[in-house]
């Protein structure tokens, strides 16, 4: 795989019935949401899931991961690869039933409860996609480390100057203590 070529994630179409079921069950949990759950299962959820799936987009570039989703409100997030601390692979009973998984990204500087986390649901070959993200992240960190200039070696003249300055500071401190 070319590390500079953009890699577009493909999403499993089974994400649509999963989203309908998950949304409907979430609504049905409360008594107030029960009538909304009926509307959800009768067609609103299917319409929403179809349009949501059509708008899903994810691209892994050489330096960043870009994710786009939304129906009424388009949300686009870009995470620089060097900020990704970990990519968690999640599978549960309901997800396994639909042959789906979740990739959850933990980024540098992220605090609990902030909206900086990103989840990808339904990526086809999610384990391979996760591996590619982590591999590109490490390659980017390695190339950035090679680009950093090395610390200049201290020459004898600057060391001698530093020692002379420290000796003079010691003399001044001793004079101040005598007063």
Coordinates of N, CA and C in Angstrom, one line a residue:
X1 N 0.8 -1.2 0.0 CA 0.0 0.0 0.0 C 0.9 1.2 0.0
X2 N 0.6 2.2 -0.9 CA 1.4 3.4 -1.0 C 1.0 4.3 0.2
X3 N 2.0 4.7 1.1 CA 1.6 5.5 2.2 C 1.2 6.9 1.9
X4 N 1.5 7.4 0.7 CA 1.1 8.8 0.3 C -0.3 8.8 -0.4
X5 N -0.8 7.7 -0.8 CA -2.1 7.6 -1.5 C -3.2 7.7 -0.5
X6 N -4.3 8.4 -0.8 CA -5.4 8.4 0.0 C -6.1 7.1 0.0
X7 N -6.6 6.6 1.2 CA -7.3 5.4 1.3 C -8.7 5.7 1.7
X8 N -9.7 5.4 0.9 CA -11.1 5.6 1.2 C -11.7 4.4 1.9
X9 N -12.3 4.6 3.1 CA -13.0 3.5 3.8 C -14.3 3.3 3.1
X10 N -14.6 2.0 3.0 CA -16.0 1.6 2.5 C -16.8 1.2 3.7
X11 N -18.1 1.5 3.7 CA -19.0 1.2 4.8 C -19.9 0.0 4.4
X12 N -20.2 -0.8 5.4 CA -21.1 -2.0 5.2 C -22.5 -1.5 5.1
X13 N -23.2 -1.9 4.1 CA -24.6 -1.4 4.0 C -25.5 -1.9 5.1
X14 N -25.1 -2.9 5.9 CA -25.9 -3.4 7.0 C -25.9 -2.4 8.2
X15 N -25.1 -1.3 8.0 CA -25.2 -0.2 9.0 C -26.6 0.4 9.1
X16 N -27.3 0.3 7.9 CA -28.7 0.9 7.9 C -29.6 0.2 8.8
X17 N -29.8 -1.1 8.7 CA -30.8 -1.7 9.7 C -30.3 -1.7 11.1
X18 N -28.9 -1.7 11.3 CA -28.4 -1.5 12.7 C -28.8 -0.2 13.2
X19 N -28.7 0.9 12.5 CA -29.0 2.2 13.0 C -30.5 2.4 13.2
X20 N -31.3 1.7 12.4 CA -32.8 1.8 12.6 C -33.1 1.0 14.0
X21 N -32.5 -0.1 14.1 CA -32.8 -0.9 15.3 C -32.3 -0.2 16.6
X22 N -31.0 0.3 16.5 CA -30.4 1.0 17.6 C -31.2 2.2 18.0
X23 N -31.5 3.0 17.0 CA -32.3 4.2 17.3 C -33.7 3.9 17.9
X24 N -34.4 2.9 17.3 CA -35.7 2.5 17.8 C -35.7 2.0 19.2
X25 N -34.7 1.2 19.5 CA -34.6 0.6 20.9 C -34.2 1.7 21.9
X26 N -33.4 2.7 21.4 CA -33.1 3.8 22.3 C -34.3 4.6 22.6
X27 N -35.2 4.9 21.6 CA -36.4 5.6 21.8 C -37.4 4.8 22.7
X28 N -37.5 3.5 22.5 CA -38.5 2.7 23.2 C -38.1 2.5 24.6
X29 N -37.0 2.8 25.1 CA -36.6 2.6 26.5 C -37.5 3.4 27.4
X30 N -37.8 4.6 27.0 CA -38.7 5.5 27.8 C -40.1 5.4 27.4
X31 N -41.0 5.7 28.3 CA -42.5 5.7 28.0 C -42.7 6.8 27.0
X32 N -42.1 8.0 27.2 CA -42.3 9.1 26.3 C -41.8 8.8 24.9
X33 N -40.8 8.1 24.7 CA -40.2 7.8 23.4 C -40.9 6.7 22.7
X34 N -41.8 5.9 23.4 CA -42.5 4.8 22.7 C -43.3 5.2 21.5
X35 N -44.1 6.2 21.5 CA -44.8 6.6 20.3 C -43.8 7.0 19.2
X36 N -42.7 7.7 19.6 CA -41.7 8.1 18.6 C -41.0 6.8 18.0
X37 N -40.8 5.8 18.8 CA -40.2 4.6 18.4 C -41.1 3.9 17.3
X38 N -42.4 4.0 17.5 CA -43.3 3.4 16.5 C -43.2 4.2 15.1
X39 N -43.1 5.5 15.2 CA -42.9 6.3 14.0 C -41.5 5.9 13.4
X40 N -40.6 5.8 14.2 CA -39.2 5.5 13.8 C -39.2 4.1 13.0
X41 N -39.8 3.1 13.6 CA -39.8 1.8 12.9 C -40.7 1.7 11.7
X42 N -41.7 2.6 11.6 CA -42.6 2.6 10.5 C -42.1 3.3 9.3
X43 N -40.9 3.9 9.3 CA -40.4 4.5 8.1 C -39.4 5.6 8.3
X44 N -39.6 6.4 9.3 CA -38.7 7.5 9.5 C -37.3 7.1 9.7
X45 N -37.1 6.0 10.5 CA -35.8 5.5 10.8 C -35.1 4.9 9.5
X46 N -35.9 4.3 8.7 CA -35.3 3.7 7.5 C -34.9 4.8 6.5
X47 N -35.7 5.9 6.4 CA -35.3 7.1 5.6 C -34.1 7.7 6.1
X48 N -34.0 7.9 7.5 CA -32.8 8.5 8.1 C -31.6 7.7 7.9
X49 N -31.7 6.4 8.1 CA -30.5 5.5 8.0 C -30.0 5.4 6.5
X50 N -30.9 5.4 5.6 CA -30.5 5.4 4.2 C -29.7 6.7 3.8
X51 N -30.3 7.8 4.2 CA -29.6 9.1 3.9 C -28.3 9.2 4.7
X52 N -28.3 8.8 5.9 CA -27.1 8.8 6.7 C -26.0 8.0 6.1
X53 N -26.3 6.8 5.6 CA -25.3 5.9 5.0 C -24.8 6.6 3.7
X54 N -25.7 7.2 2.9 CA -25.3 7.8 1.7 C -24.3 9.0 1.9
X55 N -24.3 9.6 3.0 CA -23.5 10.8 3.3 C -22.2 10.4 4.0
X56 N -22.0 9.1 4.5 CA -20.8 8.7 5.2 C -19.6 8.7 4.2
X57 N -18.5 9.2 4.8 CA -17.3 9.4 4.0 C -16.1 9.4 4.9
X58 N -15.1 8.6 4.6 CA -13.9 8.6 5.4 C -12.7 8.4 4.5
X59 N -11.7 9.3 4.7 CA -10.5 9.2 3.9 C -9.2 9.3 4.8
X60 N -8.4 8.3 4.6 CA -7.1 8.3 5.3 C -6.0 8.8 4.3
X61 N -5.5 10.0 4.6 CA -4.4 10.6 3.8 C -3.1 10.3 4.4
X62 N -2.0 10.9 3.8 CA -0.7 10.7 4.3 C -0.4 11.3 5.7
X63 N -1.2 12.4 6.1 CA -0.9 13.0 7.3 C -2.2 13.2 8.2
X64 N -3.4 12.9 7.7 CA -4.6 13.1 8.5 C -5.7 12.1 8.1
X65 N -6.6 12.0 9.0 CA -7.8 11.1 8.8 C -9.0 12.1 8.8
X66 N -9.8 12.0 7.7 CA -10.9 12.9 7.5 C -12.2 12.1 7.5
X67 N -13.2 12.5 8.2 CA -14.5 11.8 8.4 C -15.6 12.8 8.2
X68 N -16.6 12.4 7.4 CA -17.8 13.2 7.1 C -19.0 12.4 7.3
X69 N -20.0 13.1 7.9 CA -21.3 12.4 8.1 C -22.4 13.5 8.3
X70 N -23.6 13.1 8.3 CA -24.7 14.0 8.7 C -25.8 14.1 7.6
X71 N -27.0 14.4 8.0 CA -28.1 14.6 7.1 C -28.5 16.1 7.1
X72 N -29.1 16.5 8.2 CA -29.4 17.9 8.3 C -28.2 18.8 8.6
X73 N -27.4 18.3 9.4 CA -26.1 19.0 9.8 C -24.9 18.2 9.3
X74 N -24.2 18.7 8.4 CA -23.0 18.0 8.0 C -21.8 18.2 9.0
X75 N -21.3 17.1 9.4 CA -20.1 17.2 10.3 C -18.9 16.6 9.6
X76 N -17.9 17.4 9.6 CA -16.6 16.9 9.1 C -15.5 17.1 10.1
X77 N -14.8 16.0 10.4 CA -13.7 16.1 11.3 C -12.4 15.6 10.7
X78 N -11.4 16.3 11.0 CA -10.0 15.9 10.5 C -9.1 15.8 11.7
X79 N -8.5 14.6 11.8 CA -7.6 14.4 12.9 C -6.2 14.2 12.3
X80 N -5.2 15.0 12.7 CA -3.8 14.8 12.2 C -3.3 13.4 12.8
X81 N -2.7 12.6 12.0 CA -2.3 11.3 12.4 C -1.3 11.3 13.6
X82 N -0.5 12.4 13.7 CA 0.4 12.4 14.8 C -0.3 12.7 16.1
X83 N -1.6 13.1 16.1 CA -2.3 13.3 17.3 C -3.1 12.1 17.8
X84 N -3.2 11.1 16.9 CA -3.9 9.9 17.3 C -3.0 9.0 18.3
X85 N -3.6 8.8 19.5 CA -2.9 8.1 20.5 C -3.2 6.6 20.4
X86 N -4.5 6.3 20.1 CA -4.9 4.9 20.0 C -6.1 4.8 19.1
X87 N -6.3 3.6 18.5 CA -7.5 3.3 17.7 C -8.1 2.0 18.3
X88 N -9.3 2.2 19.0 CA -9.9 1.0 19.6 C -10.8 0.3 18.7
X89 N -10.8 -1.0 18.7 CA -11.7 -1.8 17.8 C -12.7 -2.4 18.7
X90 N -14.0 -2.1 18.5 CA -15.1 -2.5 19.3 C -16.1 -3.4 18.6
X91 N -16.4 -4.5 19.1 CA -17.5 -5.4 18.6 C -18.3 -5.8 19.8
X92 N -19.6 -5.8 19.6 CA -20.5 -6.3 20.6 C -21.5 -7.2 20.0
X93 N -22.5 -7.8 20.8 CA -23.4 -8.8 20.3 C -24.3 -8.2 19.1
X94 N -24.8 -7.0 19.3 CA -25.7 -6.4 18.3 C -24.8 -6.0 17.1
X95 N -23.6 -5.5 17.3 CA -22.8 -5.2 16.1 C -22.4 -6.5 15.4
X96 N -22.1 -7.5 16.1 CA -21.7 -8.8 15.4 C -22.9 -9.4 14.6
X97 N -24.1 -9.2 15.2 CA -25.3 -9.7 14.5 C -25.4 -9.1 13.1
X98 N -24.9 -7.8 12.9 CA -24.9 -7.1 11.6 C -23.6 -7.1 10.9
X99 N -22.6 -7.9 11.5 CA -21.3 -7.9 10.9 C -20.6 -6.6 10.8
X100 N -20.8 -5.8 11.9 CA -20.2 -4.5 12.0 C -19.2 -4.4 13.2
X101 N -18.5 -3.3 13.2 CA -17.6 -3.0 14.3 C -17.5 -1.5 14.4
X102 N -16.9 -1.0 15.5 CA -16.7 0.4 15.7 C -15.2 0.7 15.8
X103 N -14.7 1.7 15.2 CA -13.3 2.2 15.4 C -13.4 3.5 16.2
X104 N -12.8 3.5 17.3 CA -12.9 4.7 18.2 C -11.5 5.3 18.3
X105 N -11.4 6.6 18.1 CA -10.1 7.2 18.0 C -9.9 8.1 19.3
X106 N -8.7 7.9 19.9 CA -8.3 8.7 21.1 C -7.2 9.6 20.6
X107 N -7.4 10.9 20.9 CA -6.4 11.8 20.4 C -5.6 12.5 21.5
X108 N -4.5 13.1 21.2 CA -3.7 13.8 22.2 C -4.5 15.0 22.6
X109 N -4.4 15.3 23.9 CA -5.1 16.5 24.5 C -6.5 16.3 24.7
X110 N -7.1 15.1 24.5 CA -8.5 14.9 24.6 C -8.9 14.7 26.1
X111 N -9.9 15.4 26.5 CA -10.4 15.2 27.9 C -11.7 14.5 27.8
X112 N -12.1 13.8 28.9 CA -13.3 13.1 29.0 C -14.5 14.1 28.8
X113 N -15.5 13.7 28.0 CA -16.7 14.5 27.8 C -16.6 15.5 26.7
X114 N -15.4 15.7 26.1 CA -15.3 16.6 25.0 C -15.8 16.0 23.7
X115 N -16.0 16.8 22.7 CA -16.6 16.3 21.5 C -15.4 16.0 20.5
X116 N -14.2 15.7 21.0 CA -13.1 15.5 20.1 C -13.0 14.0 19.7
X117 N -13.7 13.2 20.3 CA -13.5 11.8 20.0 C -14.3 11.5 18.7
X118 N -13.9 10.5 18.0 CA -14.5 10.2 16.7 C -14.7 8.7 16.6
X119 N -15.9 8.3 16.2 CA -16.2 6.9 16.0 C -16.6 6.6 14.6
X120 N -16.1 5.5 14.0 CA -16.5 5.1 12.7 C -17.2 3.8 12.9
X121 N -18.4 3.7 12.5 CA -19.3 2.5 12.6 C -19.4 1.9 11.2
X122 N -19.1 0.6 11.1 CA -19.4 -0.1 9.9 C -18.4 -0.1 8.8
X123 N -17.1 0.2 9.1 CA -16.1 0.2 8.1 C -15.8 -1.2 7.7
X124 N -15.9 -1.5 6.4 CA -15.6 -2.8 5.9 C -14.1 -3.1 6.1
X125 N -13.7 -4.3 6.6 CA -12.4 -4.7 7.0 C -11.8 -3.7 8.0
X126 N -12.5 -3.4 9.0 CA -12.1 -2.4 10.0 C -10.8 -2.7 10.7
X127 N -10.5 -4.0 10.9 CA -9.2 -4.3 11.5 C -8.0 -3.9 10.6
X128 N -8.2 -4.2 9.3 CA -7.1 -3.8 8.3 C -7.0 -2.3 8.3
X129 N -8.2 -1.6 8.3 CA -8.2 -0.1 8.2 C -7.5 0.5 9.4
X130 N -7.8 -0.1 10.6 CA -7.1 0.3 11.9 C -5.6 0.1 11.8
X131 N -5.2 -1.1 11.2 CA -3.8 -1.3 11.1 C -3.1 -0.3 10.2
X132 N -3.7 0.0 9.1 CA -3.2 1.0 8.1 C -3.1 2.4 8.8
X133 N -4.0 2.8 9.6 CA -4.0 4.1 10.3 C -2.8 4.1 11.2
X134 N -2.6 3.0 12.0 CA -1.5 3.0 13.0 C -0.2 2.9 12.3
X135 N -0.1 2.2 11.2 CA 1.1 2.1 10.4 C 1.5 3.5 9.8
X136 N 0.6 4.2 9.3 CA 0.8 5.5 8.7 C 1.2 6.5 9.8
X137 N 0.6 6.4 11.0 CA 0.9 7.2 12.1 C 2.4 7.0 12.5
X138 N 2.8 5.8 12.6 CA 4.2 5.5 13.0 C 5.2 6.0 11.9
X139 N 4.8 5.8 10.7 CA 5.7 6.2 9.6 C 5.8 7.8 9.6
X140 N 4.7 8.5 9.9 CA 4.7 9.9 9.9 C 5.6 10.4 11.1
X141 N 5.4 9.8 12.3 CA 6.2 10.2 13.4 C 7.7 9.9 13.2
X142 N 8.0 8.8 12.5 CA 9.4 8.5 12.2 C 10.0 9.6 11.2
X143 N 9.2 10.0 10.2 CA 9.7 11.0 9.2 C 9.8 12.3 9.9
X144 N 8.9 12.7 10.8 CA 9.0 14.0 11.5 C 10.2 14.0 12.4
X145 N 10.6 12.9 13.0 CA 11.7 12.8 13.9 C 13.0 12.9 13.1
X146 N 13.0 12.4 11.9 CA 14.2 12.5 11.0 C 14.4 14.0 10.5
X147 N 13.3 14.7 10.4 CA 13.3 16.1 9.9 C 13.8 17.1 10.9
X148 N 13.6 16.8 12.2 CA 14.0 17.7 13.2 C 15.5 17.9 13.2
X149 N 16.0 19.1 13.3 CA 17.4 19.3 13.3 C 18.0 18.8 14.6
X150 N 19.2 18.2 14.5 CA 19.9 17.7 15.6 C 20.4 18.9 16.5
X151 N 20.5 18.7 17.8 CA 20.9 19.7 18.6 C 22.4 20.0 18.3
X152 N 22.7 21.3 18.2 CA 24.1 21.6 17.8 C 25.1 21.2 18.9
X153 N 26.2 20.7 18.5 CA 27.2 20.2 19.4 C 27.8 21.5 20.0
X154 N 28.0 21.4 21.3 CA 28.6 22.6 22.0 C 30.1 22.5 21.8
X155 N 30.7 23.6 21.3 CA 32.1 23.6 21.0 C 32.8 24.1 22.3
X156 N 34.1 23.9 22.3 CA 35.0 24.2 23.5 C 34.9 25.7 23.9
X157 N 34.8 26.6 22.9 CA 34.7 28.0 23.2 C 33.5 28.4 24.0
X158 N 32.3 27.8 23.5 CA 31.1 28.2 24.2 C 31.0 27.6 25.6
X159 N 31.6 26.4 25.8 CA 31.7 25.8 27.1 C 32.6 26.6 28.0
X160 N 33.7 27.1 27.5 CA 34.6 27.9 28.3 C 33.9 29.2 28.7
X161 N 33.1 29.8 27.8 CA 32.4 31.0 28.1 C 31.3 30.7 29.2
X162 N 30.6 29.6 29.1 CA 29.6 29.3 30.1 C 30.2 29.1 31.5
X163 N 31.4 28.4 31.5 CA 32.1 28.2 32.8 C 32.5 29.6 33.4
X164 N 33.0 30.5 32.5 CA 33.5 31.8 33.0 C 32.3 32.6 33.6
X165 N 31.1 32.5 32.9 CA 30.0 33.2 33.4 C 29.5 32.6 34.7
X166 N 29.5 31.3 34.9 CA 29.1 30.7 36.1 C 30.1 31.1 37.3
X167 N 31.4 31.1 37.0 CA 32.4 31.5 38.0 C 32.1 33.0 38.4
X168 N 31.8 33.9 37.4 CA 31.6 35.3 37.7 C 30.3 35.4 38.6
X169 N 29.3 34.7 38.3 CA 28.0 34.7 39.1 C 28.3 34.2 40.5
X170 N 29.2 33.2 40.7 CA 29.5 32.8 42.0 C 30.3 33.9 42.8
X171 N 31.1 34.6 42.1 CA 31.9 35.7 42.7 C 30.9 36.8 43.2
X172 N 29.9 37.1 42.3 CA 28.9 38.2 42.7 C 28.1 37.7 43.9
X173 N 27.7 36.5 43.9 CA 26.9 35.9 45.0 C 27.7 36.0 46.3
X174 N 29.0 35.7 46.2 CA 29.8 35.7 47.4 C 30.0 37.2 47.9
X175 N 30.1 38.1 47.0 CA 30.2 39.5 47.4 C 28.9 40.0 48.1
X176 N 27.8 39.6 47.6 CA 26.5 40.0 48.1 C 26.3 39.4 49.5
X177 N 26.8 38.1 49.8 CA 26.7 37.5 51.1 C 27.5 38.2 52.1
X178 N 28.6 38.8 51.7 CA 29.5 39.5 52.6 C 28.9 40.8 53.1
X179 N 28.1 41.4 52.4 CA 27.5 42.7 52.8 C 26.5 42.5 53.8

